[in-house]
PDB file of C-alpha atoms in Angstrom:
ATOM      1  CA  GLU A   3      52.302 -28.901 -14.643  1.00 71.00           C
ATOM      2  CA  THR A   4      54.164 -27.293 -11.744  1.00 87.00           C
ATOM      3  CA  LEU A   5      52.759 -23.971 -10.599  1.00 91.00           C
ATOM      4  CA  PRO A   6      54.926 -21.138  -9.284  1.00 95.00           C
ATOM      5  CA  PRO A   7      55.617 -21.171  -5.534  1.00 96.00           C
ATOM      6  CA  PRO A   8      53.139 -19.146  -3.441  1.00 95.00           C
ATOM      7  CA  ALA A   9      55.620 -16.286  -3.004  1.00 97.00           C
ATOM      8  CA  GLU A  10      55.530 -15.670  -6.788  1.00 98.00           C
ATOM      9  CA  LEU A  11      51.730 -15.612  -7.150  1.00 98.00           C
ATOM     10  CA  VAL A  12      49.774 -12.402  -7.654  1.00 98.00           C
ATOM     11  CA  THR A  13      48.639 -10.569  -4.495  1.00 98.00           C
ATOM     12  CA  VAL A  14      46.130  -7.794  -3.852  1.00 98.00           C
ATOM     13  CA  ALA A  15      49.071  -5.418  -3.356  1.00 98.00           C
ATOM     14  CA  ASP A  16      50.259  -6.130  -6.922  1.00 98.00           C
ATOM     15  CA  LEU A  17      47.123  -4.615  -8.472  1.00 98.00           C
ATOM     16  CA  ARG A  18      47.654  -1.016  -9.564  1.00 98.00           C
ATOM     17  CA  GLY A  19      44.491  -0.382 -11.549  1.00 98.00           C
ATOM     18  CA  LEU A  20      40.859  -1.102 -10.742  1.00 98.00           C
ATOM     19  CA  LEU A  21      39.344  -1.665 -14.194  1.00 98.00           C
ATOM     20  CA  HIS A  22      35.673  -2.273 -15.091  1.00 98.00           C
ATOM     21  CA  THR A  23      33.840  -0.193 -12.492  1.00 98.00           C
ATOM     22  CA  HIS A  24      30.444   1.505 -12.584  1.00 98.00           C
ATOM     23  CA  SER A  25      29.198   4.958 -11.610  1.00 98.00           C
ATOM     24  CA  ILE A  26      25.929   6.889 -11.688  1.00 98.00           C
ATOM     25  CA  TRP A  27      26.476   7.254 -15.456  1.00 98.00           C
ATOM     26  CA  SER A  28      24.872   3.800 -15.635  1.00 98.00           C
ATOM     27  CA  ASP A  29      23.812   1.583 -12.715  1.00 98.00           C
ATOM     28  CA  GLY A  30      26.440   2.503 -10.113  1.00 98.00           C
ATOM     29  CA  ALA A  31      25.589   4.333  -6.898  1.00 98.00           C
ATOM     30  CA  ALA A  32      28.462   6.853  -6.775  1.00 98.00           C
ATOM     31  CA  THR A  33      29.805   9.650  -8.978  1.00 98.00           C
ATOM     32  CA  LEU A  34      33.029   9.268 -10.936  1.00 98.00           C
ATOM     33  CA  PRO A  35      34.920  11.595  -8.529  1.00 98.00           C
ATOM     34  CA  GLU A  36      33.701   9.498  -5.563  1.00 98.00           C
ATOM     35  CA  MET A  37      34.834   6.259  -7.206  1.00 98.00           C
ATOM     36  CA  VAL A  38      38.239   7.733  -8.142  1.00 98.00           C
ATOM     37  CA  GLU A  39      38.720   9.129  -4.648  1.00 98.00           C
ATOM     38  CA  THR A  40      38.201   5.674  -3.127  1.00 98.00           C
ATOM     39  CA  ALA A  41      40.543   4.062  -5.686  1.00 98.00           C
ATOM     40  CA  ALA A  42      43.181   6.736  -5.018  1.00 97.00           C
ATOM     41  CA  ARG A  43      42.892   6.150  -1.259  1.00 97.00           C
ATOM     42  CA  LEU A  44      43.697   2.495  -2.017  1.00 96.00           C
ATOM     43  CA  GLY A  45      46.720   3.723  -3.997  1.00 96.00           C
ATOM     44  CA  ARG A  46      45.240   2.756  -7.360  1.00 98.00           C
ATOM     45  CA  TYR A  47      43.944   4.296 -10.569  1.00 98.00           C
ATOM     46  CA  LEU A  48      40.338   3.761 -11.621  1.00 98.00           C
ATOM     47  CA  GLY A  49      39.260   2.379 -14.966  1.00 98.00           C
ATOM     48  CA  THR A  50      35.600   3.132 -15.639  1.00 98.00           C
ATOM     49  CA  GLY A  51      33.174   0.695 -17.246  1.00 98.00           C
ATOM     50  CA  ASP A  52      29.690   2.093 -17.426  1.00 98.00           C
ATOM     51  CA  HIS A  53      27.089   0.254 -19.482  1.00 98.00           C
ATOM     52  CA  SER A  54      26.338   0.733 -23.171  1.00 98.00           C
ATOM     53  CA  ARG A  55      22.946   1.610 -24.658  1.00 98.00           C
ATOM     54  CA  ALA A  56      21.560  -1.950 -25.107  1.00 97.00           C
ATOM     55  CA  ALA A  57      21.656  -2.428 -21.317  1.00 96.00           C
ATOM     56  CA  HIS A  58      18.383  -0.511 -20.781  1.00 94.00           C
ATOM     57  CA  TYR A  59      17.782  -2.113 -17.373  1.00 93.00           C
ATOM     58  CA  ALA A  60      21.199  -0.753 -16.257  1.00 97.00           C
ATOM     59  CA  ASN A  61      20.671   2.835 -17.468  1.00 97.00           C
ATOM     60  CA  GLY A  62      22.970   2.154 -20.433  1.00 98.00           C
ATOM     61  CA  MET A  63      24.402   5.228 -22.137  1.00 98.00           C
ATOM     62  CA  SER A  64      23.169   6.504 -25.494  1.00 98.00           C
ATOM     63  CA  ILE A  65      25.921   7.710 -27.831  1.00 98.00           C
ATOM     64  CA  GLU A  66      25.212  11.299 -26.712  1.00 98.00           C
ATOM     65  CA  ARG A  67      25.584  10.298 -23.050  1.00 98.00           C
ATOM     66  CA  LEU A  68      28.701   8.251 -23.822  1.00 98.00           C
ATOM     67  CA  ARG A  69      30.311  11.369 -25.311  1.00 98.00           C
ATOM     68  CA  ALA A  70      29.380  13.453 -22.253  1.00 98.00           C
ATOM     69  CA  TYR A  71      30.770  10.699 -19.997  1.00 98.00           C
ATOM     70  CA  VAL A  72      34.092  10.650 -21.869  1.00 98.00           C
ATOM     71  CA  ARG A  73      34.200  14.470 -21.652  1.00 98.00           C
ATOM     72  CA  GLU A  74      33.748  14.316 -17.873  1.00 98.00           C
ATOM     73  CA  ILE A  75      36.496  11.687 -17.572  1.00 98.00           C
ATOM     74  CA  ARG A  76      38.913  13.782 -19.678  1.00 98.00           C
ATOM     75  CA  GLU A  77      38.208  16.834 -17.478  1.00 98.00           C
ATOM     76  CA  LEU A  78      38.861  14.802 -14.324  1.00 98.00           C
ATOM     77  CA  GLN A  79      42.080  13.453 -15.869  1.00 97.00           C
ATOM     78  CA  ARG A  80      43.222  16.992 -16.668  1.00 97.00           C
ATOM     79  CA  SER A  81      42.608  17.960 -13.049  1.00 97.00           C
ATOM     80  CA  GLY A  82      45.110  15.232 -12.095  1.00 96.00           C
ATOM     81  CA  LEU A  83      42.835  12.379 -11.025  1.00 97.00           C
ATOM     82  CA  PRO A  84      44.120   8.826 -11.679  1.00 98.00           C
ATOM     83  CA  LEU A  85      41.434   7.747 -14.100  1.00 98.00           C
ATOM     84  CA  LEU A  86      40.972   5.916 -17.423  1.00 98.00           C
ATOM     85  CA  ALA A  87      37.957   5.998 -19.742  1.00 98.00           C
ATOM     86  CA  GLY A  88      36.451   2.581 -20.345  1.00 98.00           C
ATOM     87  CA  ALA A  89      32.984   1.220 -20.985  1.00 98.00           C
ATOM     88  CA  GLU A  90      31.329  -2.155 -20.522  1.00 98.00           C
ATOM     89  CA  VAL A  91      29.952  -2.604 -24.011  1.00 98.00           C
ATOM     90  CA  ASP A  92      27.222  -5.146 -24.670  1.00 98.00           C
ATOM     91  CA  ILE A  93      27.929  -8.021 -27.008  1.00 98.00           C
ATOM     92  CA  LEU A  94      24.835  -8.083 -29.231  1.00 98.00           C
ATOM     93  CA  GLU A  95      23.077 -11.291 -30.284  1.00 98.00           C
ATOM     94  CA  ASP A  96      25.192 -11.650 -33.447  1.00 98.00           C
ATOM     95  CA  GLY A  97      28.487 -10.986 -31.651  1.00 98.00           C
ATOM     96  CA  SER A  98      28.828  -7.387 -32.831  1.00 98.00           C
ATOM     97  CA  LEU A  99      29.302  -4.572 -30.310  1.00 98.00           C
ATOM     98  CA  ASP A 100      26.776  -2.073 -29.018  1.00 98.00           C
ATOM     99  CA  TYR A 101      28.689   1.050 -30.145  1.00 98.00           C
ATOM    100  CA  PRO A 102      30.257   1.815 -33.533  1.00 98.00           C
ATOM    101  CA  ASP A 103      34.045   1.681 -33.779  1.00 98.00           C
ATOM    102  CA  GLU A 104      34.456   5.451 -33.986  1.00 98.00           C
ATOM    103  CA  GLU A 105      32.850   5.793 -30.529  1.00 98.00           C
ATOM    104  CA  LEU A 106      34.885   2.892 -29.100  1.00 98.00           C
ATOM    105  CA  LEU A 107      38.052   4.629 -30.293  1.00 97.00           C
ATOM    106  CA  THR A 108      37.320   7.582 -27.970  1.00 98.00           C
ATOM    107  CA  LEU A 109      37.771   5.228 -24.979  1.00 98.00           C
ATOM    108  CA  ASP A 110      41.061   4.188 -23.393  1.00 98.00           C
ATOM    109  CA  TYR A 111      39.923   0.549 -23.268  1.00 98.00           C
ATOM    110  CA  VAL A 112      36.818  -1.573 -23.872  1.00 98.00           C
ATOM    111  CA  VAL A 113      35.291  -4.383 -21.800  1.00 98.00           C
ATOM    112  CA  ALA A 114      32.849  -6.460 -23.878  1.00 98.00           C
ATOM    113  CA  SER A 115      30.244  -8.501 -21.985  1.00 98.00           C
ATOM    114  CA  VAL A 116      27.095 -10.541 -22.561  1.00 98.00           C
ATOM    115  CA  HIS A 117      24.001  -9.256 -20.733  1.00 97.00           C
ATOM    116  CA  SER A 118      21.236 -10.655 -22.950  1.00 97.00           C
ATOM    117  CA  HIS A 119      20.167 -13.705 -25.002  1.00 97.00           C
ATOM    118  CA  PHE A 120      21.385 -16.165 -22.368  1.00 97.00           C
ATOM    119  CA  THR A 121      19.304 -18.948 -23.919  1.00 97.00           C
ATOM    120  CA  LEU A 122      20.976 -19.173 -27.340  1.00 98.00           C
ATOM    121  CA  ASP A 123      22.110 -22.706 -28.136  1.00 98.00           C
ATOM    122  CA  ALA A 124      25.748 -23.499 -27.384  1.00 98.00           C
ATOM    123  CA  GLY A 125      26.829 -23.219 -31.014  1.00 98.00           C
ATOM    124  CA  ARG A 126      25.381 -19.746 -31.524  1.00 98.00           C
ATOM    125  CA  GLN A 127      26.525 -18.515 -28.108  1.00 98.00           C
ATOM    126  CA  THR A 128      30.064 -19.732 -28.844  1.00 98.00           C
ATOM    127  CA  GLU A 129      30.107 -18.043 -32.278  1.00 98.00           C
ATOM    128  CA  ARG A 130      28.791 -14.863 -30.687  1.00 98.00           C
ATOM    129  CA  LEU A 131      31.580 -14.694 -28.108  1.00 98.00           C
ATOM    130  CA  VAL A 132      34.287 -15.774 -30.553  1.00 98.00           C
ATOM    131  CA  ARG A 133      33.257 -12.911 -32.833  1.00 98.00           C
ATOM    132  CA  ALA A 134      33.307 -10.436 -29.932  1.00 98.00           C
ATOM    133  CA  VAL A 135      36.753 -11.412 -28.606  1.00 98.00           C
ATOM    134  CA  SER A 136      38.082 -11.194 -32.173  1.00 98.00           C
ATOM    135  CA  HIS A 137      36.956  -7.552 -32.512  1.00 98.00           C
ATOM    136  CA  PRO A 138      40.053  -5.329 -32.887  1.00 97.00           C
ATOM    137  CA  LEU A 139      38.862  -2.813 -30.263  1.00 98.00           C
ATOM    138  CA  VAL A 140      37.913  -5.234 -27.480  1.00 98.00           C
ATOM    139  CA  THR A 141      40.509  -5.037 -24.717  1.00 98.00           C
ATOM    140  CA  ILE A 142      38.911  -7.394 -22.175  1.00 98.00           C
ATOM    141  CA  LEU A 143      36.146 -10.027 -22.266  1.00 98.00           C
ATOM    142  CA  GLY A 144      33.975  -9.397 -19.179  1.00 98.00           C
ATOM    143  CA  HIS A 145      32.559 -12.223 -16.963  1.00 98.00           C
ATOM    144  CA  PRO A 146      32.953 -14.833 -19.719  1.00 98.00           C
ATOM    145  CA  THR A 147      30.240 -17.326 -18.718  1.00 98.00           C
ATOM    146  CA  GLY A 148      27.605 -15.001 -17.219  1.00 98.00           C
ATOM    147  CA  ARG A 149      27.135 -17.212 -14.176  1.00 97.00           C
ATOM    148  CA  LEU A 150      25.767 -15.822 -10.906  1.00 97.00           C
ATOM    149  CA  LEU A 151      26.675 -18.156  -8.076  1.00 97.00           C
ATOM    150  CA  LEU A 152      23.621 -19.760  -6.395  1.00 96.00           C
ATOM    151  CA  ARG A 153      21.376 -17.738  -8.745  1.00 96.00           C
ATOM    152  CA  ARG A 154      21.916 -18.835 -12.318  1.00 95.00           C
ATOM    153  CA  PRO A 155      24.331 -21.086 -14.193  1.00 96.00           C
ATOM    154  CA  GLY A 156      26.418 -19.746 -17.032  1.00 97.00           C
ATOM    155  CA  TYR A 157      24.984 -19.869 -20.561  1.00 98.00           C
ATOM    156  CA  ALA A 158      25.655 -22.891 -22.760  1.00 98.00           C
ATOM    157  CA  LEU A 159      28.853 -22.456 -24.786  1.00 98.00           C
ATOM    158  CA  ASP A 160      32.183 -24.023 -25.718  1.00 98.00           C
ATOM    159  CA  LEU A 161      34.261 -21.918 -23.357  1.00 98.00           C
ATOM    160  CA  ASP A 162      37.556 -23.417 -24.543  1.00 98.00           C
ATOM    161  CA  ALA A 163      36.785 -22.271 -28.112  1.00 98.00           C
ATOM    162  CA  VAL A 164      36.115 -18.729 -26.830  1.00 98.00           C
ATOM    163  CA  LEU A 165      39.327 -18.696 -24.768  1.00 98.00           C
ATOM    164  CA  ALA A 166      41.280 -20.006 -27.776  1.00 98.00           C
ATOM    165  CA  ALA A 167      39.938 -17.082 -29.851  1.00 98.00           C
ATOM    166  CA  ALA A 168      40.854 -14.655 -27.062  1.00 98.00           C
ATOM    167  CA  SER A 169      44.354 -16.127 -26.978  1.00 98.00           C
ATOM    168  CA  ALA A 170      44.733 -15.897 -30.768  1.00 98.00           C
ATOM    169  CA  ASN A 171      43.613 -12.242 -30.757  1.00 97.00           C
ATOM    170  CA  GLY A 172      45.508 -11.120 -27.654  1.00 97.00           C
ATOM    171  CA  THR A 173      42.214 -10.325 -25.887  1.00 98.00           C
ATOM    172  CA  VAL A 174      42.442 -10.161 -22.097  1.00 98.00           C
ATOM    173  CA  VAL A 175      40.017 -12.376 -20.138  1.00 98.00           C
ATOM    174  CA  GLU A 176      38.417 -11.055 -16.973  1.00 98.00           C
ATOM    175  CA  ILE A 177      38.414 -12.770 -13.624  1.00 98.00           C
ATOM    176  CA  ASN A 178      35.392 -10.966 -12.210  1.00 98.00           C
ATOM    177  CA  ALA A 179      36.090 -10.537  -8.495  1.00 98.00           C
ATOM    178  CA  ASN A 180      32.479  -9.896  -7.495  1.00 98.00           C
ATOM    179  CA  PRO A 181      31.816 -12.706  -4.977  1.00 97.00           C
ATOM    180  CA  ALA A 182      28.539 -13.506  -6.781  1.00 97.00           C
ATOM    181  CA  ARG A 183      30.423 -14.136 -10.042  1.00 98.00           C
ATOM    182  CA  LEU A 184      34.051 -15.318  -9.668  1.00 98.00           C
ATOM    183  CA  ASP A 185      33.904 -15.671 -13.448  1.00 98.00           C
ATOM    184  CA  LEU A 186      36.260 -16.863 -15.087  1.00 98.00           C
ATOM    185  CA  ASP A 187      36.232 -19.982 -12.921  1.00 98.00           C
ATOM    186  CA  TRP A 188      39.678 -20.864 -11.506  1.00 98.00           C
ATOM    187  CA  ARG A 189      39.770 -24.244 -13.289  1.00 98.00           C
ATOM    188  CA  TYR A 190      39.624 -22.568 -16.698  1.00 98.00           C
ATOM    189  CA  ALA A 191      42.114 -19.896 -15.632  1.00 98.00           C
ATOM    190  CA  LEU A 192      44.457 -22.708 -14.548  1.00 98.00           C
ATOM    191  CA  ARG A 193      44.058 -24.587 -17.830  1.00 98.00           C
ATOM    192  CA  TRP A 194      44.672 -21.459 -19.927  1.00 98.00           C
ATOM    193  CA  ARG A 195      47.185 -19.722 -17.659  1.00 97.00           C
ATOM    194  CA  ASP A 196      50.096 -19.900 -20.107  1.00 97.00           C
ATOM    195  CA  ARG A 197      48.096 -18.816 -23.162  1.00 98.00           C
ATOM    196  CA  LEU A 198      46.098 -15.838 -21.894  1.00 98.00           C
ATOM    197  CA  THR A 199      46.485 -12.518 -20.131  1.00 98.00           C
ATOM    198  CA  PHE A 200      43.941 -11.920 -17.380  1.00 98.00           C
ATOM    199  CA  ALA A 201      42.420  -8.884 -15.649  1.00 98.00           C
ATOM    200  CA  ILE A 202      41.219  -9.104 -12.041  1.00 98.00           C
ATOM    201  CA  ASN A 203      38.266  -6.709 -12.066  1.00 98.00           C
ATOM    202  CA  THR A 204      35.895  -5.793  -9.258  1.00 98.00           C
ATOM    203  CA  ASP A 205      32.929  -4.737 -11.439  1.00 98.00           C
ATOM    204  CA  ALA A 206      32.245  -2.424  -8.459  1.00 98.00           C
ATOM    205  CA  HIS A 207      28.935  -0.524  -8.460  1.00 98.00           C
ATOM    206  CA  VAL A 208      29.654   1.220  -5.117  1.00 98.00           C
ATOM    207  CA  PRO A 209      32.952   2.535  -3.673  1.00 98.00           C
ATOM    208  CA  ALA A 210      33.132  -0.292  -1.099  1.00 97.00           C
ATOM    209  CA  GLY A 211      33.009  -2.789  -3.980  1.00 98.00           C
ATOM    210  CA  LEU A 212      36.519  -1.708  -4.971  1.00 98.00           C
ATOM    211  CA  GLY A 213      37.682  -3.837  -2.034  1.00 96.00           C
ATOM    212  CA  ASP A 214      36.422  -7.025  -3.718  1.00 97.00           C
ATOM    213  CA  THR A 215      39.803  -7.477  -5.461  1.00 98.00           C
ATOM    214  CA  ARG A 216      40.746 -10.045  -2.813  1.00 98.00           C
ATOM    215  CA  TYR A 217      38.140 -12.526  -4.086  1.00 98.00           C
ATOM    216  CA  GLY A 218      39.463 -12.282  -7.650  1.00 98.00           C
ATOM    217  CA  VAL A 219      43.041 -12.539  -6.419  1.00 98.00           C
ATOM    218  CA  ALA A 220      42.107 -15.758  -4.558  1.00 98.00           C
ATOM    219  CA  VAL A 221      40.810 -17.201  -7.861  1.00 98.00           C
ATOM    220  CA  ALA A 222      43.962 -16.089  -9.695  1.00 98.00           C
ATOM    221  CA  ARG A 223      46.264 -17.590  -7.057  1.00 98.00           C
ATOM    222  CA  LYS A 224      44.386 -20.886  -7.210  1.00 98.00           C
ATOM    223  CA  ALA A 225      45.054 -20.835 -10.958  1.00 98.00           C
ATOM    224  CA  GLY A 226      48.775 -20.216 -10.386  1.00 98.00           C
ATOM    225  CA  LEU A 227      48.814 -16.713 -11.895  1.00 98.00           C
ATOM    226  CA  THR A 228      51.795 -14.407 -11.370  1.00 98.00           C
ATOM    227  CA  PRO A 229      51.646 -10.585 -11.563  1.00 98.00           C
ATOM    228  CA  ALA A 230      53.059 -10.712 -15.112  1.00 98.00           C
ATOM    229  CA  GLN A 231      49.929 -12.592 -16.274  1.00 98.00           C
ATOM    230  CA  VAL A 232      47.522  -9.972 -14.861  1.00 98.00           C
ATOM    231  CA  VAL A 233      47.169  -6.802 -16.924  1.00 98.00           C
ATOM    232  CA  ASN A 234      46.040  -4.511 -14.121  1.00 98.00           C
ATOM    233  CA  THR A 235      49.320  -4.961 -12.259  1.00 98.00           C
ATOM    234  CA  LEU A 236      50.556  -2.420 -14.855  1.00 98.00           C
ATOM    235  CA  SER A 237      50.751   1.293 -14.080  1.00 98.00           C
ATOM    236  CA  GLN A 238      48.274   3.623 -15.787  1.00 98.00           C
ATOM    237  CA  GLU A 239      50.834   4.528 -18.490  1.00 98.00           C
ATOM    238  CA  GLU A 240      51.904   0.916 -18.989  1.00 98.00           C
ATOM    239  CA  PHE A 241      48.288  -0.210 -19.331  1.00 98.00           C
ATOM    240  CA  LEU A 242      47.594   2.463 -21.975  1.00 98.00           C
ATOM    241  CA  ALA A 243      50.708   1.299 -23.832  1.00 98.00           C
ATOM    242  CA  PHE A 244      49.467  -2.304 -23.579  1.00 98.00           C
ATOM    243  CA  VAL A 245      46.129  -1.328 -25.185  1.00 98.00           C
ATOM    244  CA  ARG A 246      47.965   0.586 -27.939  1.00 97.00           C
ATOM    245  CA  ARG A 247      50.143  -2.430 -28.743  1.00 97.00           C
ATOM    246  CA  GLN A 248      47.115  -4.732 -28.661  1.00 97.00           C
ATOM    247  CA  ARG A 249      45.254  -2.516 -31.171  1.00 95.00           C
ATOM    248  CA  GLU A 250      48.298  -2.073 -33.433  1.00 95.00           C
ATOM    249  CA  ALA A 251      49.001  -5.813 -33.558  1.00 94.00           C
ATOM    250  CA  ARG A 252      45.438  -6.455 -34.696  1.00 91.00           C
ATOM    251  CA  THR A 253      45.349  -3.802 -37.399  1.00 83.00           C
ATOM    252  CA  ARG A 254      48.624  -5.215 -38.760  1.00 80.00           C
ATOM    253  CA  GLY A 255      47.381  -8.799 -38.507  1.00 62.00           C
TER     254      GLY A 255
END
């Protein structure tokens, strides 16, 4: 397959939104205003992604705290800050999500990620992720294999089956730009480039981490991705419209 020429590949400058970021609401080191201020200085809007309640080790938010978090984000939005309300919601052992749908619907978008039960056999792990990416309110699958470079391999699963389910459901797949993750691996992004939409996300836990986009962009360029294949090249309004269309298509389907 011939890939687009280098001049057509996605660049750091193409990214308009920094989705899947963390603040002191869970295990980040900075407040939401501090994170937004850094994103705005980079000329970008911030999409939040603090942890859900099952992620105890990461100060995951109870439903009460989730509601307070969304309230703070809405207040900051009203004051004119370029900000979207997201959460990184745990995929539970059976593939269901860590918050009920009515809470997920209060968010602008949802990243679903595995943070537990890494040792399930490949069949169960695959079923778990297929179920999660098929959920009508999941916008993005976060760090799909759970690998940490030089620290732990990804969990056992049939990744192609998970990516096929994401493709069938219009679920975006994350290229996690944290240099310790680089997950999705470029070889899978290359193989699935024409069937998936991707998000290049920093997963930043500190303001300086918002600069990690370049590592994710390097992965995306290796996979031959153009800006049109990366969802966070959209403006804030366009991204919200994308999520609306994604949700509507699923409720119709």
